[in-house]
PDB file of C-alpha atoms in Angstrom:
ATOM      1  CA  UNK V   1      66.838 -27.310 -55.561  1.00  0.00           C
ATOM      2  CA  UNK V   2      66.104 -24.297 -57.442  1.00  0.00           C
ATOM      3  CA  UNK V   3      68.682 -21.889 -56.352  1.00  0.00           C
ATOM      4  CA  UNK V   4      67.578 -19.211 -58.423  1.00  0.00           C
ATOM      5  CA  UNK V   5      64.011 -18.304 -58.657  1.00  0.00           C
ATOM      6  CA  UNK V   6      61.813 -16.211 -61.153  1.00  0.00           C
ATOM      7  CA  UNK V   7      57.990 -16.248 -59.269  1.00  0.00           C
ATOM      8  CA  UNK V   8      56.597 -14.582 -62.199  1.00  0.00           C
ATOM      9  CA  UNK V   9      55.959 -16.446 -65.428  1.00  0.00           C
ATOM     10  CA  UNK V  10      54.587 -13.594 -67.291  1.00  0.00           C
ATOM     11  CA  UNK V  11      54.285  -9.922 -67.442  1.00  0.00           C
ATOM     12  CA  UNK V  12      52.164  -7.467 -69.406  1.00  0.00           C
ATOM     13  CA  UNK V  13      52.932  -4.017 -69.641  1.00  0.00           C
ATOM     14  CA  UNK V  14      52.061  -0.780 -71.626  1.00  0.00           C
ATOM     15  CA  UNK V  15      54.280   0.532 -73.965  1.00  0.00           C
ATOM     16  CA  UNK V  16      55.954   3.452 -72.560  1.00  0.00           C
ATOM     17  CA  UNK V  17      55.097   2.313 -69.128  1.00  0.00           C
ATOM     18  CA  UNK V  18      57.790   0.542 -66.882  1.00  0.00           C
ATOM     19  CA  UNK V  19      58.581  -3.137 -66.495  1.00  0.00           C
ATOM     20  CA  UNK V  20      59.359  -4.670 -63.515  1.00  0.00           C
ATOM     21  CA  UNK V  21      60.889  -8.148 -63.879  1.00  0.00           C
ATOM     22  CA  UNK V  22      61.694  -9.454 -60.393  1.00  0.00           C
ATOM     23  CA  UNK V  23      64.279 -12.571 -59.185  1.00  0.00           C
ATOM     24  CA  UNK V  24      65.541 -14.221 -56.080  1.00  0.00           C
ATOM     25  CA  UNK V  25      68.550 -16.480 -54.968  1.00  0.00           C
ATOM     26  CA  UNK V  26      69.018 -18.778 -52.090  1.00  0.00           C
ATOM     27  CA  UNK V  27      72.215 -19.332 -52.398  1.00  0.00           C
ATOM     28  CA  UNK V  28      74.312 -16.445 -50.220  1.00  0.00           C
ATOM     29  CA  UNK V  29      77.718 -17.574 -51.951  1.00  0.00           C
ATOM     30  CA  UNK V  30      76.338 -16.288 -55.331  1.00  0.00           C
ATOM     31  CA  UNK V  31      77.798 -12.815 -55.619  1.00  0.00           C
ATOM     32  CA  UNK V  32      77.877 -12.002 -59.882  1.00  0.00           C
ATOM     33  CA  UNK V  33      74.405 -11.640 -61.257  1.00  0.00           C
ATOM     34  CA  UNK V  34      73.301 -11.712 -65.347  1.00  0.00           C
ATOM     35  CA  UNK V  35      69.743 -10.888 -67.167  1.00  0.00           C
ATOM     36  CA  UNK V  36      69.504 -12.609 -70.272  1.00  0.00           C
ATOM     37  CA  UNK V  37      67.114 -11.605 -72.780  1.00  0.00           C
ATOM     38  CA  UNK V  38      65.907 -14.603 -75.150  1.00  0.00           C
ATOM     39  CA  UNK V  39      63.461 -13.934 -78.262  1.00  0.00           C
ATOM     40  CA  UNK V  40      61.953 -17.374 -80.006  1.00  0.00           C
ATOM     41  CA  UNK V  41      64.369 -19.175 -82.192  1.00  0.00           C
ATOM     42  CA  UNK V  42      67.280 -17.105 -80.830  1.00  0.00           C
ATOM     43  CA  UNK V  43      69.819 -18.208 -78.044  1.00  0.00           C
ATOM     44  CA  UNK V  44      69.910 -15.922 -74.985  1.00  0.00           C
ATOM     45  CA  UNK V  45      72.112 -12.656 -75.098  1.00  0.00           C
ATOM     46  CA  UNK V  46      73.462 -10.935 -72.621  1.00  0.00           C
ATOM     47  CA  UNK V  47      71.553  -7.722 -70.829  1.00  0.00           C
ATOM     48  CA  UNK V  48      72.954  -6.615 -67.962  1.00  0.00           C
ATOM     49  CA  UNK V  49      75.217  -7.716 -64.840  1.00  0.00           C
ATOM     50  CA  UNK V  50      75.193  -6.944 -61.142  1.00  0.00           C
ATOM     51  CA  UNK V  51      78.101  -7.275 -58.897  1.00  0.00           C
ATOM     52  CA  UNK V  52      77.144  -8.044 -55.459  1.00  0.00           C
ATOM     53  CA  UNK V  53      80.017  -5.192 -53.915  1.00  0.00           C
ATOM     54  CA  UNK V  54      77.052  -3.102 -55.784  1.00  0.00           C
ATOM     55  CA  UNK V  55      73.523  -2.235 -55.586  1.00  0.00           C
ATOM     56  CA  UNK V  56      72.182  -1.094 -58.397  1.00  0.00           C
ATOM     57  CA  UNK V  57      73.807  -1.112 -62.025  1.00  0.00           C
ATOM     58  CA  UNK V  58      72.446   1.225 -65.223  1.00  0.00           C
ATOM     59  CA  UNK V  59      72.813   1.018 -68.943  1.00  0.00           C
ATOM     60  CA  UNK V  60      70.455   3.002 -70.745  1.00  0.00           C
ATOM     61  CA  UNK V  61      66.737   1.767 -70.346  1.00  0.00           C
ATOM     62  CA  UNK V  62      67.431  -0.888 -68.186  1.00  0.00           C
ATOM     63  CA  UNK V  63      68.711  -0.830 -64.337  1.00  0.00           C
ATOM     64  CA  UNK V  64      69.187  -3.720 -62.709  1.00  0.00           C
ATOM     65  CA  UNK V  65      68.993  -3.287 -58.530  1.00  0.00           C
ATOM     66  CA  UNK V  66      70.429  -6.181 -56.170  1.00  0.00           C
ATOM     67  CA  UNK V  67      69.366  -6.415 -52.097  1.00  0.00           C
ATOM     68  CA  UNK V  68      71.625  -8.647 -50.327  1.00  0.00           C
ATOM     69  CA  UNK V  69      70.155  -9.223 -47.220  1.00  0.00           C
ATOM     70  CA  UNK V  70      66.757  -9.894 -48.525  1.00  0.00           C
ATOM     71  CA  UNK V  71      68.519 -12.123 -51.371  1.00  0.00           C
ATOM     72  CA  UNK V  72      66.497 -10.326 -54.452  1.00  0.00           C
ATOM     73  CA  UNK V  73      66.736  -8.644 -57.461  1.00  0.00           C
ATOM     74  CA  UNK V  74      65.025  -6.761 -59.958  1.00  0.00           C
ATOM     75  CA  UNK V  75      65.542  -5.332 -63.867  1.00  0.00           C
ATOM     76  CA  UNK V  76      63.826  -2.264 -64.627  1.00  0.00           C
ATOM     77  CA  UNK V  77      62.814  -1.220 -67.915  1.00  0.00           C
ATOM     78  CA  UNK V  78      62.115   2.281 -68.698  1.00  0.00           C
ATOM     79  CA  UNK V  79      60.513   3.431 -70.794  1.00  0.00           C
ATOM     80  CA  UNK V  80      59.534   0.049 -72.219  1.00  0.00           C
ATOM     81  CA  UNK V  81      59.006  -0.871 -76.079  1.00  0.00           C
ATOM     82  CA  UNK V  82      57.004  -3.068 -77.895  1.00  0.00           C
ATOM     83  CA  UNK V  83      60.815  -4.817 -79.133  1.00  0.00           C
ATOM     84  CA  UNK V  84      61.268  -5.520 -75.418  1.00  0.00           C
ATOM     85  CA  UNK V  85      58.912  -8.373 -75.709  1.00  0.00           C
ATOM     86  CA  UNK V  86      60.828 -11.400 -74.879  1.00  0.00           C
ATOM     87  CA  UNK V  87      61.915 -14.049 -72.141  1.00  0.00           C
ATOM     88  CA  UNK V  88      64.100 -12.644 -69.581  1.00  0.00           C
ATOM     89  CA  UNK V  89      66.198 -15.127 -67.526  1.00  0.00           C
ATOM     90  CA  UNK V  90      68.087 -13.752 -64.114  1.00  0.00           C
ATOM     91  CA  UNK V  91      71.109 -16.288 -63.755  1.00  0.00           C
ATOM     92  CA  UNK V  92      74.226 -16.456 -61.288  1.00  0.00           C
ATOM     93  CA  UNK V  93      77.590 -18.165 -61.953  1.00  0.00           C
ATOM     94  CA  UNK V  94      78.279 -20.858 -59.100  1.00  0.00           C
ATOM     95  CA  UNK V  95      81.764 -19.600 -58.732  1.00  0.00           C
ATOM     96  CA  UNK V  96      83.984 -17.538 -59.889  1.00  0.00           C
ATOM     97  CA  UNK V  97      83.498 -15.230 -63.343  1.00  0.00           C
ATOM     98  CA  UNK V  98      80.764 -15.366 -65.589  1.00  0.00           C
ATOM     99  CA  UNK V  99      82.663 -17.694 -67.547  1.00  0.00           C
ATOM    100  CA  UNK V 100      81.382 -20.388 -65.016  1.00  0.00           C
ATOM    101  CA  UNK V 101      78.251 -22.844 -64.767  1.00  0.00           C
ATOM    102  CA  UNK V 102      75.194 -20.511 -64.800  1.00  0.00           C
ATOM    103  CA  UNK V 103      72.603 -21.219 -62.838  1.00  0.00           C
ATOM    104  CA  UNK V 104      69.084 -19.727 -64.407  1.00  0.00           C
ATOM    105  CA  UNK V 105      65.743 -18.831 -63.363  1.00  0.00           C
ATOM    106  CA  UNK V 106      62.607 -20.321 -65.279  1.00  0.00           C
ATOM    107  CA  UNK V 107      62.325 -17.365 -66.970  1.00  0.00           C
ATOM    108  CA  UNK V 108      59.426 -14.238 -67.163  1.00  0.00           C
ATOM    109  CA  UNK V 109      58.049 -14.028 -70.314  1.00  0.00           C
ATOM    110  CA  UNK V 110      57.460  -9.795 -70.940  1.00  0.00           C
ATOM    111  CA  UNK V 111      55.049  -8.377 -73.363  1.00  0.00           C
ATOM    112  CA  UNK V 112      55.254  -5.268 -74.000  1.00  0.00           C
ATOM    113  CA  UNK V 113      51.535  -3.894 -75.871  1.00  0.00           C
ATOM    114  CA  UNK V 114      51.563  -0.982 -78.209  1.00  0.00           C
TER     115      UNK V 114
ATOM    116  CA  UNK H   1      82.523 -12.424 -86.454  1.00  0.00           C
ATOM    117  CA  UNK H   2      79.939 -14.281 -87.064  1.00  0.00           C
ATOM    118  CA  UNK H   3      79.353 -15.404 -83.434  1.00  0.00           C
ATOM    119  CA  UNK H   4      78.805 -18.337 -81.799  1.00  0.00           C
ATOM    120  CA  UNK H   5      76.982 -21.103 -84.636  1.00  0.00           C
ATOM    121  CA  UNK H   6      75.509 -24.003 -83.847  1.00  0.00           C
ATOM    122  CA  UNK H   7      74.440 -26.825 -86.272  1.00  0.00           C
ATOM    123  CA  UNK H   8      71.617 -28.498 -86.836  1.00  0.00           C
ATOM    124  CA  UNK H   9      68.860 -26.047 -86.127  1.00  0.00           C
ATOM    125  CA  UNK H  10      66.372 -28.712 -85.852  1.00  0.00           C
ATOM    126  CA  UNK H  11      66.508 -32.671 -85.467  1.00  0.00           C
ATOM    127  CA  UNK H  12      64.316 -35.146 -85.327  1.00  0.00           C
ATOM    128  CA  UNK H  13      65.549 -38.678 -84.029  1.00  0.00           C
ATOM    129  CA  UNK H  14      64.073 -42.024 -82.499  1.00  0.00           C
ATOM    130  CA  UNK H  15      64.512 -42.943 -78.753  1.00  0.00           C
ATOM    131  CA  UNK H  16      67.419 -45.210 -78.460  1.00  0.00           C
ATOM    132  CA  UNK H  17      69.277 -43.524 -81.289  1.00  0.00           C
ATOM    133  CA  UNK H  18      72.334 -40.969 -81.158  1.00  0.00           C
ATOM    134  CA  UNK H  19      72.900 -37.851 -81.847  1.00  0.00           C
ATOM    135  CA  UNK H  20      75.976 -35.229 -82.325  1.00  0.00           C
ATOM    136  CA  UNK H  21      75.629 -31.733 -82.098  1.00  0.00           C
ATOM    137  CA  UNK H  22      77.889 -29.293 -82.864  1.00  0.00           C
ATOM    138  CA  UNK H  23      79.181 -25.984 -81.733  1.00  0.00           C
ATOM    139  CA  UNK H  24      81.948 -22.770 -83.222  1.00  0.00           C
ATOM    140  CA  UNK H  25      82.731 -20.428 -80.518  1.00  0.00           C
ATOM    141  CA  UNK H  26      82.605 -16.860 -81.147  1.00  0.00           C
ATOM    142  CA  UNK H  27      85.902 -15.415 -82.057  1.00  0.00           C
ATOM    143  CA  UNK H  28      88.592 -15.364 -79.956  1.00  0.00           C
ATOM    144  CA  UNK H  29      86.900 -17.593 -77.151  1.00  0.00           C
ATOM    145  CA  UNK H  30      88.928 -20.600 -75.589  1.00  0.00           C
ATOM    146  CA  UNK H  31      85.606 -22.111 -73.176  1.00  0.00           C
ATOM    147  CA  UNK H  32      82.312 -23.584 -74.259  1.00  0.00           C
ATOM    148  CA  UNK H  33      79.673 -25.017 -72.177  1.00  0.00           C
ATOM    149  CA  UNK H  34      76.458 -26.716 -73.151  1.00  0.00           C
ATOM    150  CA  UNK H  35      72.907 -26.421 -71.979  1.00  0.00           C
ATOM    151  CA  UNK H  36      69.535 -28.578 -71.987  1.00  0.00           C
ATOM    152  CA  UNK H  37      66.206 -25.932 -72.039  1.00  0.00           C
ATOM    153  CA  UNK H  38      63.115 -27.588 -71.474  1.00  0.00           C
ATOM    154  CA  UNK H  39      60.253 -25.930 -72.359  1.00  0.00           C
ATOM    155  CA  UNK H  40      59.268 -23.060 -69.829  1.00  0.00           C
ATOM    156  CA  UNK H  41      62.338 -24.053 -67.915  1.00  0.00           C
ATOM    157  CA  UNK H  42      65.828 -22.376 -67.922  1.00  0.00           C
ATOM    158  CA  UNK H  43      68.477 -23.698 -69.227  1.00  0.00           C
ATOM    159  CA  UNK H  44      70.455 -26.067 -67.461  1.00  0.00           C
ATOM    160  CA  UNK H  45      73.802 -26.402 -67.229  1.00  0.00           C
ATOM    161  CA  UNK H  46      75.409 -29.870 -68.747  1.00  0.00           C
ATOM    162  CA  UNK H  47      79.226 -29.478 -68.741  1.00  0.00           C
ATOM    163  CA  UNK H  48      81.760 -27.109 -69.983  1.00  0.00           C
ATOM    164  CA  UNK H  49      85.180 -27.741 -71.815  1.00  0.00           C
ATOM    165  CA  UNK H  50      88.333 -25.863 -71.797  1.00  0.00           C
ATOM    166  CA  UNK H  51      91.851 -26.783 -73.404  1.00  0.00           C
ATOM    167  CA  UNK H  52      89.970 -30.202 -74.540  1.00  0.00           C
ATOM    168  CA  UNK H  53      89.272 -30.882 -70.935  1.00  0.00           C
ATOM    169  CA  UNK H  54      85.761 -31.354 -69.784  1.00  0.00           C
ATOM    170  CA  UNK H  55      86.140 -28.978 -66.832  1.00  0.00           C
ATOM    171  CA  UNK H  56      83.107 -29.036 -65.230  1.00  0.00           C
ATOM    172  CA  UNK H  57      80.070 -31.224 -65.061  1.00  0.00           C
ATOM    173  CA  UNK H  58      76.332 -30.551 -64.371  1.00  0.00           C
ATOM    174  CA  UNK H  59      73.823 -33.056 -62.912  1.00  0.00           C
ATOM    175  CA  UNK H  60      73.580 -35.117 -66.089  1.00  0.00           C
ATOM    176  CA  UNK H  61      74.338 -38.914 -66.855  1.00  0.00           C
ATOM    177  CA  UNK H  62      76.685 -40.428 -68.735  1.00  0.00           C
ATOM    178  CA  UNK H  63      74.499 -40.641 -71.689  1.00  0.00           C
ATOM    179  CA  UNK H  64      75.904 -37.107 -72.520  1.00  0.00           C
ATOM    180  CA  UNK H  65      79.248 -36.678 -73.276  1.00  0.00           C
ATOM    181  CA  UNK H  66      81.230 -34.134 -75.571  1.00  0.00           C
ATOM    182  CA  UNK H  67      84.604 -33.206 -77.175  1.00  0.00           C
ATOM    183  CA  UNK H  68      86.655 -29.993 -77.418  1.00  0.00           C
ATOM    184  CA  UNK H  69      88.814 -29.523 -80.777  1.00  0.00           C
ATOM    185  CA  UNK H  70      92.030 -27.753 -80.765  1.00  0.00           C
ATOM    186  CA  UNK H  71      90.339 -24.748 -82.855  1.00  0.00           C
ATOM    187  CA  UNK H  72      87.999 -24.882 -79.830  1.00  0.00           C
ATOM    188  CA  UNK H  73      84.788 -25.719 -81.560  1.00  0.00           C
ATOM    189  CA  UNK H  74      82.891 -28.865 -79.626  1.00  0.00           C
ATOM    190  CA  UNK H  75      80.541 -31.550 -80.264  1.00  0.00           C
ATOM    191  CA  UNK H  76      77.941 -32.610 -77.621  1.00  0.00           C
ATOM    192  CA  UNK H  77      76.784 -36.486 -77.753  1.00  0.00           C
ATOM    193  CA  UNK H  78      74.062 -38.155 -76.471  1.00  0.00           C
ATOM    194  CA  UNK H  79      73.784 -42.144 -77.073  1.00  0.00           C
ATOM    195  CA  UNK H  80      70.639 -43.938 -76.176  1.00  0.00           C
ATOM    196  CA  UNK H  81      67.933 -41.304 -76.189  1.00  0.00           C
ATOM    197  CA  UNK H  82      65.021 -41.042 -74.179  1.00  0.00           C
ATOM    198  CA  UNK H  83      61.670 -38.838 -75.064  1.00  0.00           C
ATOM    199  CA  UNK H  84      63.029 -36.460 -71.955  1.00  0.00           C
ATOM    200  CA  UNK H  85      65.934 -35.450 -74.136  1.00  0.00           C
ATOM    201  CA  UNK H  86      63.683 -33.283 -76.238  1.00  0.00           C
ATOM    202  CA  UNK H  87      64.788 -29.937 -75.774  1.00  0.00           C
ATOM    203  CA  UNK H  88      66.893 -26.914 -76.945  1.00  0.00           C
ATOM    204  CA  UNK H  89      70.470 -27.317 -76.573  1.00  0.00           C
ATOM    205  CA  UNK H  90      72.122 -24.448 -76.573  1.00  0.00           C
ATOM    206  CA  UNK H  91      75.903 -23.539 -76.754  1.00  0.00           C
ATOM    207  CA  UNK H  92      78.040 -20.722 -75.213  1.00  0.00           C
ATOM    208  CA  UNK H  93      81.354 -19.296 -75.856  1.00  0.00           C
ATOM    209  CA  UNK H  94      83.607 -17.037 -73.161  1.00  0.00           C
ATOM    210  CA  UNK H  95      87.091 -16.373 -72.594  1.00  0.00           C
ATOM    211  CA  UNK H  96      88.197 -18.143 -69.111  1.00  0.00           C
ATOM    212  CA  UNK H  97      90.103 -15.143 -68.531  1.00  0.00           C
ATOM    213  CA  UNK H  98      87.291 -12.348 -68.314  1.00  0.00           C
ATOM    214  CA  UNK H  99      86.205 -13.470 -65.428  1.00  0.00           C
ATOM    215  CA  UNK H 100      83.461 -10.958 -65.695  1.00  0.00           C
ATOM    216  CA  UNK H 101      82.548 -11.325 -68.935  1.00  0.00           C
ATOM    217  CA  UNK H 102      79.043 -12.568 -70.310  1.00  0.00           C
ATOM    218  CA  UNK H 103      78.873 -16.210 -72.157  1.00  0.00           C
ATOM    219  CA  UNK H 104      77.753 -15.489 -75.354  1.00  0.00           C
ATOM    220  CA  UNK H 105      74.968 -18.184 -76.850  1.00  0.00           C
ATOM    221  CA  UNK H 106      74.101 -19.656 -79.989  1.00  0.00           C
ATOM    222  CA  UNK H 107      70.552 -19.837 -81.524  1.00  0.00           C
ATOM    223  CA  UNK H 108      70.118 -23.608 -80.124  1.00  0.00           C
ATOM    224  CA  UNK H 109      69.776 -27.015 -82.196  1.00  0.00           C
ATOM    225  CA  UNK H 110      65.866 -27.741 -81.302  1.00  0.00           C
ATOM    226  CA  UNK H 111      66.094 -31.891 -80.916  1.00  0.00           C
ATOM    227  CA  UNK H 112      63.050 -34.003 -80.716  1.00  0.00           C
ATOM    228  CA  UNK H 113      62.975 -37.319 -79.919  1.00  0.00           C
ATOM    229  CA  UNK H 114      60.063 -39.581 -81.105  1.00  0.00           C
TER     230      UNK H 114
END
């Protein structure tokens, strides 16, 4: 049972343009969200979190927007760079904090061209 | 702070062999957990230990097990392997008290099983 979903394996995108990496839960108890950004040979670091009292959630380049009701959400990057180029996981703790089991997406894998 | 290490970086071992990998949480963290990544899958959650307590458990057998030392650095063991245990393992560090804070990862120990 994949309670976390990422539909897209892959995304291409202009540099300068914006990326649109998309995600969606089935499991309506989840209410903490997490992107993850994971470059080859590295372990995944943390990107940006969504509380579910909230809808959207900024830092910087990237916003990260959560819909309840329709159980989805979505990172934007913008403007995007060529060093945004990476896997990006969406995950959700089963409980609790953070701190927790994660559950993960597949992961989209984003490349951004010059 | 050097951040959360892992060690090996790579392996190589025969099915029905074991192996022990090992894990040193970032600084000041008290909680690591351990995941199996696939390729083009997510990682998945295996179990987490706290106060040398596993603490929770994901949907793995008993083939896996692990150990929490009292400077909070942990092992993860797997006896009898199979081909299917080829994958990243990675490790992640938190405090159990930020319940919003992000699990920090290490780079992964990349095990392949021949």
């Amino acid at each position: 049972d994949q309670q976390v979903k990422q539909n897209s394996p892959s995304l291409s995108v202009q540099e300068g343009r914006i990326s649109i990496l998309n995600c969606d839960y089935t499991n309506s108890m989840f209410d903490y969200f997490l992107w993850y950004k994971k470059y080859p040979a590295e372990g995944p670091t943390f990107l940006i979190s969504i509380s579910s009292i909230k809808d959207k959630n900024e830092d910087g380049r990237f916003t990260v927007f959560l819909n309840k009701s329709a159980k989805h959400l979505s990172l934007h990057i913008v403007p995007s760079q060529p060093g945004d180029s990476a896997v990006y996981f969406c995950a959700s703790p089963t409980k609790g904090g953070a701190t927790n089991k994660l559950i993960f997406g597949t992961g989209t894998l984003l490349a951004v061209q010059p | 702070d050097a951040g959360v290490t892992q060690s090996p970086t790579h392996l190589i071992k025969t099915r029905g062999q074991q192996v022990t990998l090992r894990c040193s949480p970032k600084s000041g963290h008290d909680t690591v957990s351990w995941y199996q990544q696939a390729l083009g899958q997510g990682p998945q959650f295996i179990f987490q230990y706290y106060e040398e307590e596993e603490r929770q458990r994901g949907n793995f057998p008993d083939r896996f097990s692990g150990h929490q030392f009292p400077n909070y650095s942990s092992e993860l063991n797997v006896n009898a392997l199979l081909l299917g245990d080829s994958a990243l393992y990675l490790c992640a560090s938190s405090r159990l008290d930020r319940v919003h804070g992000e699990a920090f990862f290490g780079q992964g120990t990349r095990l392949t099983v021949v």
